[in-house]
Coordinates of C-alpha atoms and ligand atoms in Angstrom, one line a residue:
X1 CA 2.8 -6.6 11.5
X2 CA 4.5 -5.3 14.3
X3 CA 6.0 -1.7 14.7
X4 CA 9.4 -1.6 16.0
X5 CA 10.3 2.1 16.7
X6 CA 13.4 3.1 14.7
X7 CA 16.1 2.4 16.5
X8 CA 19.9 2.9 15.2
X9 CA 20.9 -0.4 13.3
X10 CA 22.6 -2.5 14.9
X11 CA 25.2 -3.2 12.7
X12 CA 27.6 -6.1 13.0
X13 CA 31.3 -5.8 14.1
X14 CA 32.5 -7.3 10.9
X15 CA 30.1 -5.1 9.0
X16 CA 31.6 -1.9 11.3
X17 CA 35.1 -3.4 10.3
X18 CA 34.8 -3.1 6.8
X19 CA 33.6 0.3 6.4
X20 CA 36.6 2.4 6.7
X21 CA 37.8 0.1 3.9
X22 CA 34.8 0.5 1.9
X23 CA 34.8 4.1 2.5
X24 CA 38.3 4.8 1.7
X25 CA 38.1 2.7 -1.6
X26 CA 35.2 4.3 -2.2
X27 CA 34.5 6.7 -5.0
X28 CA 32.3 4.5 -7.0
X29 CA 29.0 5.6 -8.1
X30 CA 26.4 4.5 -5.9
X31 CA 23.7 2.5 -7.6
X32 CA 20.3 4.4 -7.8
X33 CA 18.3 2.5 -5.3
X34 CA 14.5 3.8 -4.4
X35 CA 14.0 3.7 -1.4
X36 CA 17.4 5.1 -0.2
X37 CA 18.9 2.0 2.4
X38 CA 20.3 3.0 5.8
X39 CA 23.7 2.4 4.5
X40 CA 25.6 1.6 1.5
X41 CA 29.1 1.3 0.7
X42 CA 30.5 0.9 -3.0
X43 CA 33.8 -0.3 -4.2
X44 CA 35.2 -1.0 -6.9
X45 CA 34.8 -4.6 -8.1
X46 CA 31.4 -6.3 -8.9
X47 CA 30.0 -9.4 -9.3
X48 CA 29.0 -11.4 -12.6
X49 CA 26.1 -13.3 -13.1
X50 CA 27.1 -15.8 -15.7
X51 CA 26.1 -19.6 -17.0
X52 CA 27.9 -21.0 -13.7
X53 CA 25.9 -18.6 -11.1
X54 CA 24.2 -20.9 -9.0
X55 CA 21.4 -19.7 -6.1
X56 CA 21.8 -21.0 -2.7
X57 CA 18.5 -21.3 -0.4
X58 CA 17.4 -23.3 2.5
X59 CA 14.3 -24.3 1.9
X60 CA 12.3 -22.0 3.9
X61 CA 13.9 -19.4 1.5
X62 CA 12.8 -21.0 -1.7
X63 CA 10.2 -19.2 -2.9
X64 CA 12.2 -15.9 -3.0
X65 CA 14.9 -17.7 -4.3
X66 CA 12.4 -18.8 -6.8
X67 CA 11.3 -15.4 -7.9
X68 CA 14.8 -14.2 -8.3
X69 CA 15.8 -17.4 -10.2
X70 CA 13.0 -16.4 -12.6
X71 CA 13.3 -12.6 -12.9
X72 CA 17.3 -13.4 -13.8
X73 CA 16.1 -16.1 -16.0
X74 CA 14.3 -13.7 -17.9
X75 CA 17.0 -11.4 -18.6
X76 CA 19.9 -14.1 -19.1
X77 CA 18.7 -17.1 -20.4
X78 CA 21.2 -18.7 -17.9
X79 CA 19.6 -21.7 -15.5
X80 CA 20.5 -20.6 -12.5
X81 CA 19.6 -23.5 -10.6
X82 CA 18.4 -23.2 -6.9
X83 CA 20.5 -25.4 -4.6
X84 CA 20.5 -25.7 -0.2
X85 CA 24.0 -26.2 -0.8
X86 CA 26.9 -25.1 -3.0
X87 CA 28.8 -27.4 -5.4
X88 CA 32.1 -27.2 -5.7
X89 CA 31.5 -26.5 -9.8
X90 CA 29.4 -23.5 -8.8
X91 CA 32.3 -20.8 -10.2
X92 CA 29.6 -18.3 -8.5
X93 CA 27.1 -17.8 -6.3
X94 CA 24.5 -16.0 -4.7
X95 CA 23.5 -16.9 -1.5
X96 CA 20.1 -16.0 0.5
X97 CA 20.2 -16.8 4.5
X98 CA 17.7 -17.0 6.9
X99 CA 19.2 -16.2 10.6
X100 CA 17.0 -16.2 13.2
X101 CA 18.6 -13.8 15.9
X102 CA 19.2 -11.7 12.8
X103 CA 16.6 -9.1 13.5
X104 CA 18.5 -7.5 16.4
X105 CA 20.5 -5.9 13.1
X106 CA 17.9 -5.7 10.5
X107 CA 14.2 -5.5 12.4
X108 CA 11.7 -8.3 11.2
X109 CA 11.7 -6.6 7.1
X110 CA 15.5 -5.8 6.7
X111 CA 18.8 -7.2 5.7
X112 CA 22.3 -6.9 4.4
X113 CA 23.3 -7.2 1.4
X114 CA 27.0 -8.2 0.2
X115 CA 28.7 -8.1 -3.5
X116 CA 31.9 -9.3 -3.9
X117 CA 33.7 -10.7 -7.1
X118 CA 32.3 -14.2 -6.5
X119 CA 29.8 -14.1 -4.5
X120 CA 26.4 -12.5 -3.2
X121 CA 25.0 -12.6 0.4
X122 CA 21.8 -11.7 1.3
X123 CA 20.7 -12.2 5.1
X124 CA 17.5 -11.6 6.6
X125 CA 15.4 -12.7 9.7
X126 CA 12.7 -13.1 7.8
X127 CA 11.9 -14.3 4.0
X128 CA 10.3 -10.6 3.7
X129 CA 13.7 -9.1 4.3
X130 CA 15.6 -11.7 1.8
X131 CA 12.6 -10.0 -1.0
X132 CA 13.6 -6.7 0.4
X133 CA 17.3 -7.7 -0.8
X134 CA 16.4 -9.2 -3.8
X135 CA 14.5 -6.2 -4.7
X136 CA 17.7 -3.7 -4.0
X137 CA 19.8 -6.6 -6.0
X138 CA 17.2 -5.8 -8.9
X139 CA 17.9 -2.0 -9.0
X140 CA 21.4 -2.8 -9.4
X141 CA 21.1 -4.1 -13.0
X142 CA 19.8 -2.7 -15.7
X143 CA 16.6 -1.1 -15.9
X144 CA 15.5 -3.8 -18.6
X145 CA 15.1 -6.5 -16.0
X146 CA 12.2 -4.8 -14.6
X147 CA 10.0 -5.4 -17.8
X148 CA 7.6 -7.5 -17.7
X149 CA 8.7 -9.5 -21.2
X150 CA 12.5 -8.3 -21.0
X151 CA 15.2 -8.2 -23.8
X152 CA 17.7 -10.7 -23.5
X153 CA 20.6 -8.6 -22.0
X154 CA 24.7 -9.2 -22.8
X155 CA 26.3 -11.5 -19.8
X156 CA 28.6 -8.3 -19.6
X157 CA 25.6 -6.2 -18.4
X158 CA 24.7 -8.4 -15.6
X159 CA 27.1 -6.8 -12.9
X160 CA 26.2 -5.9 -10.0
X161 CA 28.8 -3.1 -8.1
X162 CA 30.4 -4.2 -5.0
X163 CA 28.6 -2.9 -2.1
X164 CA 28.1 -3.8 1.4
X165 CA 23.8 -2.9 2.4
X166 CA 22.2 -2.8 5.9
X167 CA 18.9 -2.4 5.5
X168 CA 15.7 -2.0 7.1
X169 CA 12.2 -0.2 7.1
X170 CA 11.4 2.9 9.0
X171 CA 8.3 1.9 9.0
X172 CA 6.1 -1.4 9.0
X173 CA 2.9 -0.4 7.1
X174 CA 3.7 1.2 4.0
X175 CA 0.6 1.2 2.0
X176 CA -1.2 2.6 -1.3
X177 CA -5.2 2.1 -1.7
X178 CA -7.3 2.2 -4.8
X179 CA -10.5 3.5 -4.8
X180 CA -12.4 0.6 -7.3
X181 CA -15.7 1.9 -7.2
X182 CA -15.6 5.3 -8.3
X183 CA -14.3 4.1 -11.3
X184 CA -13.5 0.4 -12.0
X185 CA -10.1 -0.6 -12.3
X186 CA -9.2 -4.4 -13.7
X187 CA -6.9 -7.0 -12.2
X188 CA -4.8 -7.2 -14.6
X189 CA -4.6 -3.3 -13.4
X190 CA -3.7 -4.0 -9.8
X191 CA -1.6 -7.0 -10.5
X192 CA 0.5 -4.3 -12.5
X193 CA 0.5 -2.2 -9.2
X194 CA 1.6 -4.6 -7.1
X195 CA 4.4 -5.2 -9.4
X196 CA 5.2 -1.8 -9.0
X197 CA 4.9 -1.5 -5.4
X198 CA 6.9 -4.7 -4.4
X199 CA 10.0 -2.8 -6.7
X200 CA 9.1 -0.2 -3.9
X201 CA 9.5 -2.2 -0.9
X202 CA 5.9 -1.0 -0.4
X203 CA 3.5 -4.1 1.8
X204 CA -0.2 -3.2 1.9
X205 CA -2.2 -2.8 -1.1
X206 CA -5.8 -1.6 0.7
X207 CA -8.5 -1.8 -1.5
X208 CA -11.8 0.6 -1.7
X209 CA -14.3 -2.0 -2.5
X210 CA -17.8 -0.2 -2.2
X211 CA -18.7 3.2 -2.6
X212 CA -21.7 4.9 -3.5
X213 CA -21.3 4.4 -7.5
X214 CA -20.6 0.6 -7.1
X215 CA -20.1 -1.9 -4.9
X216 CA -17.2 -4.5 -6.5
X217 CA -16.8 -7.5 -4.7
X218 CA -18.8 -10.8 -5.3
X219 CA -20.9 -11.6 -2.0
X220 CA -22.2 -15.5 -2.6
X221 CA -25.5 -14.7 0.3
X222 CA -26.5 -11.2 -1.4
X223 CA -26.1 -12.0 -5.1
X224 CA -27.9 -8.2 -6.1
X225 CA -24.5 -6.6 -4.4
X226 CA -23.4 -7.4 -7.7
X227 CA -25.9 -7.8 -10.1
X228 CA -27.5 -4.2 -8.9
X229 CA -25.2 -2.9 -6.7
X230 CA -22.1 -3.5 -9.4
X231 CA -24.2 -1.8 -12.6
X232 CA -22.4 1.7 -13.7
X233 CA -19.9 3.9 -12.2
X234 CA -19.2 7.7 -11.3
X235 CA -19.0 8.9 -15.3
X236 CA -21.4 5.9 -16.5
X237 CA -24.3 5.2 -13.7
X238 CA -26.5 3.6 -15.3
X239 CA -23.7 1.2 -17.1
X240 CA -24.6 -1.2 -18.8
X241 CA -21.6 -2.9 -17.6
X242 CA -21.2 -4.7 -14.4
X243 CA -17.9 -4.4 -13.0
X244 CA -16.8 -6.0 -10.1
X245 CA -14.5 -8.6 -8.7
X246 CA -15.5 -12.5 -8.8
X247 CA -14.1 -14.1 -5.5
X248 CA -11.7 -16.1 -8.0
X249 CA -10.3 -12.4 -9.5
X250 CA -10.0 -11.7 -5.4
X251 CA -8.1 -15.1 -4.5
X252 CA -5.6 -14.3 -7.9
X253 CA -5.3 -10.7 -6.9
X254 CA -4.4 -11.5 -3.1
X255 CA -1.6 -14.5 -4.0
X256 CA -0.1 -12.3 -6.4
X257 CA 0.5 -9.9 -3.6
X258 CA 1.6 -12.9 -0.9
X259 CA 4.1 -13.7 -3.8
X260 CA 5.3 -10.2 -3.4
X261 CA 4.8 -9.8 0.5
X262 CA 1.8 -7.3 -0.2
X263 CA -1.3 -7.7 2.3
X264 CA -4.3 -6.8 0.2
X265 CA -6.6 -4.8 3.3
X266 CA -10.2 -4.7 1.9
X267 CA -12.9 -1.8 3.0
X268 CA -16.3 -2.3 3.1
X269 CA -17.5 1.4 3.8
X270 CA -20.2 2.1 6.4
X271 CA -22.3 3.2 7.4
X272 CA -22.0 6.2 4.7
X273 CA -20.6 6.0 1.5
X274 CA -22.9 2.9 0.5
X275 CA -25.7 4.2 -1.9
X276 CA -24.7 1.0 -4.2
X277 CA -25.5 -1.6 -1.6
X278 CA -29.0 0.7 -0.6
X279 CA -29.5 0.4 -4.7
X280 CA -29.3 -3.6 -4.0
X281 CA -30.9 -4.1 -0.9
X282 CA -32.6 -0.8 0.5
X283 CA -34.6 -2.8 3.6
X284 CA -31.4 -2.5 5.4
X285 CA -31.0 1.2 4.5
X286 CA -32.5 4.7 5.1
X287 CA -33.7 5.5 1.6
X288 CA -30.6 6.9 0.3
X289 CA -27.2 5.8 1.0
X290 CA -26.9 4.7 5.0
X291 CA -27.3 2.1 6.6
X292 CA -30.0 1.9 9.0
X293 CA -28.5 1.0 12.4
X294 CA -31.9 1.3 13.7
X295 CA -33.2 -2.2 11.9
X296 CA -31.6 -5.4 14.0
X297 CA -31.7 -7.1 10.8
X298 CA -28.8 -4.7 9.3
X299 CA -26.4 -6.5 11.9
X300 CA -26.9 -9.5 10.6
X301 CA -26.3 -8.5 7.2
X302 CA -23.5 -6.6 8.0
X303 CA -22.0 -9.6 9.9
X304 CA -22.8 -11.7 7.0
X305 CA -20.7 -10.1 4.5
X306 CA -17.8 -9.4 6.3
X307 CA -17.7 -12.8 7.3
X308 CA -17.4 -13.6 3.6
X309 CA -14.8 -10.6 3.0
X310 CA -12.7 -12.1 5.4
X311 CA -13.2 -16.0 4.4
X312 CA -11.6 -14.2 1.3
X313 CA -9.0 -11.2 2.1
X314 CA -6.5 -13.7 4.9
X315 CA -4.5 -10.2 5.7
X316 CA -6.0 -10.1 9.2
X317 CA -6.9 -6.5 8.5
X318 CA -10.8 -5.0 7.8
X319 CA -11.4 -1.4 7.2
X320 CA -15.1 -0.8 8.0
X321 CA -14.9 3.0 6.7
X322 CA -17.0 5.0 9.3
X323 CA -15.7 8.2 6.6
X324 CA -17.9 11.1 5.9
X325 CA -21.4 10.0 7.9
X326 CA -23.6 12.9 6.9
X327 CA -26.5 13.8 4.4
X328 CA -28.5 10.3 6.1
X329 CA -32.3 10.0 6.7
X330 CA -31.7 8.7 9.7
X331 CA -33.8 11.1 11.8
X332 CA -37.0 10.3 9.4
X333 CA -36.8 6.6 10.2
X334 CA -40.0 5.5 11.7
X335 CA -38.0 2.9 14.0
X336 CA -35.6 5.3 14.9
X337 CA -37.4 6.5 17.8
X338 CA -37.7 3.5 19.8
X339 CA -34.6 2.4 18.9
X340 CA -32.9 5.4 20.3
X341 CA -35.2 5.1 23.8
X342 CA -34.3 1.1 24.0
X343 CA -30.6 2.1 24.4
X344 CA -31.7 5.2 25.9
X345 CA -29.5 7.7 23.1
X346 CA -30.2 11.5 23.0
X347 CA -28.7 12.2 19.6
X348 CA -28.0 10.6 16.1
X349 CA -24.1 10.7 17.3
X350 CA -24.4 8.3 20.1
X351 CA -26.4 6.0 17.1
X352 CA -23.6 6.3 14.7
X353 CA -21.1 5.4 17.8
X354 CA -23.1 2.2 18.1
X355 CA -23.2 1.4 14.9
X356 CA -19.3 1.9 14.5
X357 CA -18.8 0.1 17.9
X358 CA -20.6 -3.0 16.8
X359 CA -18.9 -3.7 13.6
X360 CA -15.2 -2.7 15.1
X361 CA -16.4 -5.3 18.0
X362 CA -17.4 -7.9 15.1
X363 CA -14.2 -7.5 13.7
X364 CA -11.9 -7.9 16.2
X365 CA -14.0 -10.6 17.9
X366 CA -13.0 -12.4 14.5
X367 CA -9.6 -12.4 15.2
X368 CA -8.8 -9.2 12.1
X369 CA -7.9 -5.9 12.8
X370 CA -10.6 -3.4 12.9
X371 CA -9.4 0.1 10.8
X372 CA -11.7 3.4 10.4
X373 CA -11.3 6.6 8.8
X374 CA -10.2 8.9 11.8
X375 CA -13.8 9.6 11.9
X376 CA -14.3 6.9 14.4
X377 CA -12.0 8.3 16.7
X378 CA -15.2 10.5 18.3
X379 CA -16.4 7.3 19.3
X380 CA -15.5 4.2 22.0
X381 CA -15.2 1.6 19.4
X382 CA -12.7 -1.2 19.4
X383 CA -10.0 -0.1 21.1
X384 CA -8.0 -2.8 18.4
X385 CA -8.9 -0.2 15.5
X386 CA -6.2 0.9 13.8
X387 CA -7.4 4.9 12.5
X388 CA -6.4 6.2 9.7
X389 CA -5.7 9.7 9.6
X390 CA -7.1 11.6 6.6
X391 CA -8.3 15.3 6.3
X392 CA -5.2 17.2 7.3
X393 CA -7.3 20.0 8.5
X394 CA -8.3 17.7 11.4
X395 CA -4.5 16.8 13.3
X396 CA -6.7 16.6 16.7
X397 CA -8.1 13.6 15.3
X398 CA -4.9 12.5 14.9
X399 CA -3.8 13.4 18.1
X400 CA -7.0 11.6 20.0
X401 CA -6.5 8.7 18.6
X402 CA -3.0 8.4 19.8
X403 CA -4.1 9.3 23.5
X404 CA -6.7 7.1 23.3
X405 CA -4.1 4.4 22.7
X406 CA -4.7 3.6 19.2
X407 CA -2.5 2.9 16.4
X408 CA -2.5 5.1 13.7
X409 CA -2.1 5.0 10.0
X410 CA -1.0 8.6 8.7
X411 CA -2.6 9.6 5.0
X412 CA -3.1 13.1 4.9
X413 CA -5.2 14.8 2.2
X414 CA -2.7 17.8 2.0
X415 CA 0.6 14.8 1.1
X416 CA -0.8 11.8 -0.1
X417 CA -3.8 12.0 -1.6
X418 CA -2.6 10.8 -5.0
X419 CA -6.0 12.1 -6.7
X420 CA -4.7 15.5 -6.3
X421 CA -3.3 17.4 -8.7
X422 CA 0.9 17.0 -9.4
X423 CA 1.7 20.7 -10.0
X424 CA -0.9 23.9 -10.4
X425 CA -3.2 23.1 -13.4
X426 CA -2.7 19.8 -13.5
X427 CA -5.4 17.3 -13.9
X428 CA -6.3 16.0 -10.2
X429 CA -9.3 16.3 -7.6
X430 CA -10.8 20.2 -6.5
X431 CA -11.6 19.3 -3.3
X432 CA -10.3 19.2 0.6
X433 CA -6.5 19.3 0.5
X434 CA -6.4 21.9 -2.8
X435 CA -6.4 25.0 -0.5
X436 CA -2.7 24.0 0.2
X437 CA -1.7 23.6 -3.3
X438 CA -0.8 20.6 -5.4
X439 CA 0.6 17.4 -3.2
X440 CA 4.4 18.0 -5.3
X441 CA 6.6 15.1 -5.8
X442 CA 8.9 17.4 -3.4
X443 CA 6.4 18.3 -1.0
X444 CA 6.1 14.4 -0.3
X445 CA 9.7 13.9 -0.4
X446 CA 11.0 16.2 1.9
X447 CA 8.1 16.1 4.2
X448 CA 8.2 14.5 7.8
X449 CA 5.3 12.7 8.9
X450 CA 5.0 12.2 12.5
X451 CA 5.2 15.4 14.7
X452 CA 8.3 16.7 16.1
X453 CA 6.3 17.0 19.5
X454 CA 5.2 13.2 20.0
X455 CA 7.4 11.1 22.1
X456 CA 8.9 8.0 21.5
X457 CA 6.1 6.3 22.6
X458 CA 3.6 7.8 20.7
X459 CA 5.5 7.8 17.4
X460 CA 5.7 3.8 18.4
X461 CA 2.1 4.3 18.0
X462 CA 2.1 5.0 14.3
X463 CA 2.1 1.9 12.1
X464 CA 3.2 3.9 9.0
X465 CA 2.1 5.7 6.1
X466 CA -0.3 5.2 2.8
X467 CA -1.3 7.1 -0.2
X468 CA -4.7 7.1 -1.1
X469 CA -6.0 7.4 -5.0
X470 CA -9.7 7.7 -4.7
X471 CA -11.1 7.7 -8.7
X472 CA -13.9 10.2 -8.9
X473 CA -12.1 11.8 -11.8
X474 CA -9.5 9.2 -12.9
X475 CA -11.1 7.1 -15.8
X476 CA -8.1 5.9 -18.0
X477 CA -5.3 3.5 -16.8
X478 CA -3.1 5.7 -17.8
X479 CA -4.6 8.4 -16.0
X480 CA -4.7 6.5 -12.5
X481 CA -0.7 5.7 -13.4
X482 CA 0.2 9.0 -14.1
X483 CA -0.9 10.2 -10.8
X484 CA 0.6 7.8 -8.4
X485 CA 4.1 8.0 -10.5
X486 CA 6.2 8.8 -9.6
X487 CA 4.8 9.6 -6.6
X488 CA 5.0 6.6 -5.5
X489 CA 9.0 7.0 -5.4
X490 CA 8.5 9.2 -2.5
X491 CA 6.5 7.8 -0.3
X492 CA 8.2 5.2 -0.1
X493 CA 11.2 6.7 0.4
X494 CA 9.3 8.6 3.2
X495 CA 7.9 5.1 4.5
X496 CA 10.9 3.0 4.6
X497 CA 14.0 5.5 4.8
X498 CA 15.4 6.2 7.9
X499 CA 13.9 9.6 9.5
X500 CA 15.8 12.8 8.8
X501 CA 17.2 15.2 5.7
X502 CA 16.2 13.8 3.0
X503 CA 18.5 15.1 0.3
X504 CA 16.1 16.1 -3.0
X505 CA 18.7 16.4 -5.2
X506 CA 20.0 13.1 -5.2
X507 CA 16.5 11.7 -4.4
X508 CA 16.2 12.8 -8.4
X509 CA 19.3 12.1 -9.6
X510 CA 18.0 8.3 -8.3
X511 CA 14.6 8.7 -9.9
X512 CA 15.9 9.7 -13.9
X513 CA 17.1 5.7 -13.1
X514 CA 13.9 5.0 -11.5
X515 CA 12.1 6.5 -14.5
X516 CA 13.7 4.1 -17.2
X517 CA 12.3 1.6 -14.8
X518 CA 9.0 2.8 -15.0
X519 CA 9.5 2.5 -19.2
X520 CA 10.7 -0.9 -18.6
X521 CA 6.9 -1.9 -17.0
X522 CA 4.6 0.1 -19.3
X523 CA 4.0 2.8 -16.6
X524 CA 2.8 6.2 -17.8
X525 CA 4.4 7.8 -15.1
X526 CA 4.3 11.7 -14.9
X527 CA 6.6 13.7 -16.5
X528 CA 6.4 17.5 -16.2
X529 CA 4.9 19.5 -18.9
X530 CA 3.9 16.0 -20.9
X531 CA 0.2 15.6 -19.8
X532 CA -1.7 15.8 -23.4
X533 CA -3.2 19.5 -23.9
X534 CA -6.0 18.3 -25.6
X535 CA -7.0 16.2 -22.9
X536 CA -10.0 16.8 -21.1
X537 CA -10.8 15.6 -17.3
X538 CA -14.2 16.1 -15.6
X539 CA -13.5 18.1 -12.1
X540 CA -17.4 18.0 -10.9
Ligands
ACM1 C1 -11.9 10.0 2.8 O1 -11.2 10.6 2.0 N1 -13.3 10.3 2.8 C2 -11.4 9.0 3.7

């Protein structure tokens, strides 16, 4: 993906034409889209979707027009047949384009969207910006056609208002991860998220693969990654159950995203965090949870399975990790000495700099993109690593890694760390970003997240934002949902809205529609005050 620094849209002259009009007609209510677009004029009017609404697509635009065929299907029982041209018994239509040369108004993920009485235009550069429109088109009807089985609706409910929408993302990486291996969470589970993220306009769904309680991703050469290394989780370590993703629950999960235009970014955590993979196969290890960068045969392990990941994840992103290197036995390793005098290394930091350098190499030389915690920022590793900001209490990570040229990822414990609590006395995790209270629904909303002080060229430096819901304490699907919604609503607002005042009160007004939404999919998203009183979480 490329980052394009917000620049002022570049709307078209007819589009610039039309919105006095728009505006002077205008006292419509606005539908409640989430994220907000850059610009959206109603009038009074709408569009139909009847038994004659036909979709027109060229065929490079098919399989969005596909997906949108099926979603209205669902919801109308009309046919809605997908055509490259329009025939003159097509009453109405609605119309997808593909204009290369387009992006100079919408960047390579936006578009404009058009309602009038007969007819629907979506434009876009790209066939991600025509999904983008589709999904705003979505939000536009009611809530209903976001379930996942929905009720047939009444043809009179299948209006959309008459608006004119330029749209386009602040920023390109807008991203949620799930942390699998604390606790275990099915495909079916993330299939579910993804739904919910493409509704979002979100586009990278990074997964936490291994940890230390399991390691949940089928590796054909080392077969006890799985069969050990899978057994148990954080409340359950000793199992029974294996739990763990089969490369054909990988290959589902991943096209369901690409359906959606949702990279799925896997991380393989080392050299710490891997007391599951030491459970498997401690030779490559230091007797706890590290791998041991001072056996040569490690590398070749190391390379081996992330040859595999990537044979299996096509994003062209690898996160190695590189969080949270401490508590090791490296210093009791008898090979440790010699290998620190054959590279002639003073201290246990220049060893976990060329451990970290090696596997960001590996990576890159593959042709993915390298990403670390911002841990690996100390070190000279691929230059091509993207770093990922995390402990909030650390901004001069942040800040080195942009100097040193990098591009950064911002995912700060103290905003969007999803496994922290809502609201004071909420269920959530007790640890790093808690001394600055509870990570609000408003805290994320209104908060901006690249520093006022970095020039252009450095906030062209940040690819975008994610939230992160590590599981150490989230057992229950309904528990996991719960804490990213609606949460979820604001960063990506934050992600893809245009920079500035974000106004809060509308931002809700938007979300009690965003809410029936939620209903619609089955989501046990938060509602203040609701979380059961009887229920118990673990906090240690
Ligand atoms: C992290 O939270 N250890 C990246």
């Amino acid at each position: 993906m490329i980052n394009t620094p917000l620049r002022a849209i570049g709307i078209s002259a007819v589009f610039i034409f039309l919105l006095p009009c728009f505006h002077a007609m205008s006292e419509e209510a606005a539908p409640a889209i989430i994220p907000l677009p850059l610009s959206m004029q109603v009038a009074p009017g709408a569009f139909s979707i009847d038994a004659q609404t036909a979709l027109i697509a060229p065929d490079a635009a098919h399989t969005v027009a596909t997906y949108l065929a099926l979603r209205l299907r669902k919801v109308s029982g009309f046919k809605l047949p997908i055509r490259t041209r329009r025939v003159h018994n097509d009453s109405t239509t609605i119309v997808l384009r593909l204009a290369a040369g387009t992006e100079a108004d919408t960047g390579e993920e936006g578009y404009r969207l058009s309602v009038r009485s007969g007819q629907v235009d979506i434009l876009a550069a790209t066939p991600a910006g025509l999904f983008y429109g589709v999904q705003t088109l979505l939000q536009m009807l009611p809530p209903d056609v976001h379930a996942p089985n929905p009720p047939r609706l009444a043809p009179g409910e299948l209006r959309l208002p008459q608006v004119e929408i330029a749209d386009r993302p602040r920023f390109s990486w807008r991203g949620l991860m799930i942390d699998v291996s604390r606790h275990f969470f099915s495909k079916q589970q993330l299939k579910k998220t993804i739904d919910a993220m493409a509704m979002h306009k979100l586009n990278v769904l990074h997964l936490h693969l291994t940890d230390d309680p399991g390691w949940r991703v089928e590796i054909e050469q080392y077969p006890k990654l799985t069969s050990v290394g899978a057994i148990g989780d954080r409340s359950n370590p000793r199992g029974p159950a294996r739990l763990f993703f089969s490369k054909d629950d990988i290959r589902d999960i991943v096209e369901h995203a690409r359906q959606q235009h949702i990279l799925v970014v896997p991380e393989i955590d080392m050299p710490g965090h891997a007391e599951a993979a030491a459970r498997a196969y401690p030779e490559f290890f230091d007797g706890e949870k590290t791998f041991n960068p001072a056996n040569p045969d490690t590398y070749q392990f190391v390379k081996n399975i992330l040859t595999e990941i990537m044979g299996l994840f096509p994003s062209g992103y690898l996160h190695f990790g590189g969080d949270e290197v401490r508590d090791h036995l490296w210093a009791d390793l008898p090979e440790m000495d010699s290998f620190m005098q054959e590279h002639g290394y003073t201290s246990l930091h220049e060893v976990e700099e060329h451990f970290d350098r090696f596997v960001s190499n590996f990576i890159a030389e593959q042709g993915y993109t390298p990403i670390g915690w911002d841990e690996v920022v100390a070190f000279d590793v691929s230059p091509k690593t993207i770093v990922q900001w995390w402990l909030h209490l650390r901004p001069q990570a942040r800040d080195q890694a942009i100097a040193k040229g990098h591009r950064i990822i911002i995912s700060p414990t103290n905003y969007l760390y999803f496994d922290y609590p809502n609201a004071v006395g909420e269920p959530g995790a007790p640890w790093e970003g808690n001394d600055n209270g509870p990570n609000s629904l408003e805290l994320i909303h209104q908060w901006e997240p690249v520093p006022d002080s970095y020039t252009e060229e450095e906030e062209a430096q940040v690819l975008g934002l994610q939230a992160n819901l590590w599981t150490e304490f989230i057992t229950t699907n309904d528990y996991y949902e719960y804490m990213i919604f609606p949460r979820l609503s604001a960063l990506a607002e934050i992600a893809w809205s245009p920079k500035g005042n974000k106004d809060l009160d509308d931002f809700k007004k938007r979300l009690e529609v965003q809410c029936r939404r939620y209903e619609a999919m089955h989501i046990n998203y938060r509602t203040p005050g609701e979380w059961p009183s009887d229920f118990t979480y673990i906090t240690n």
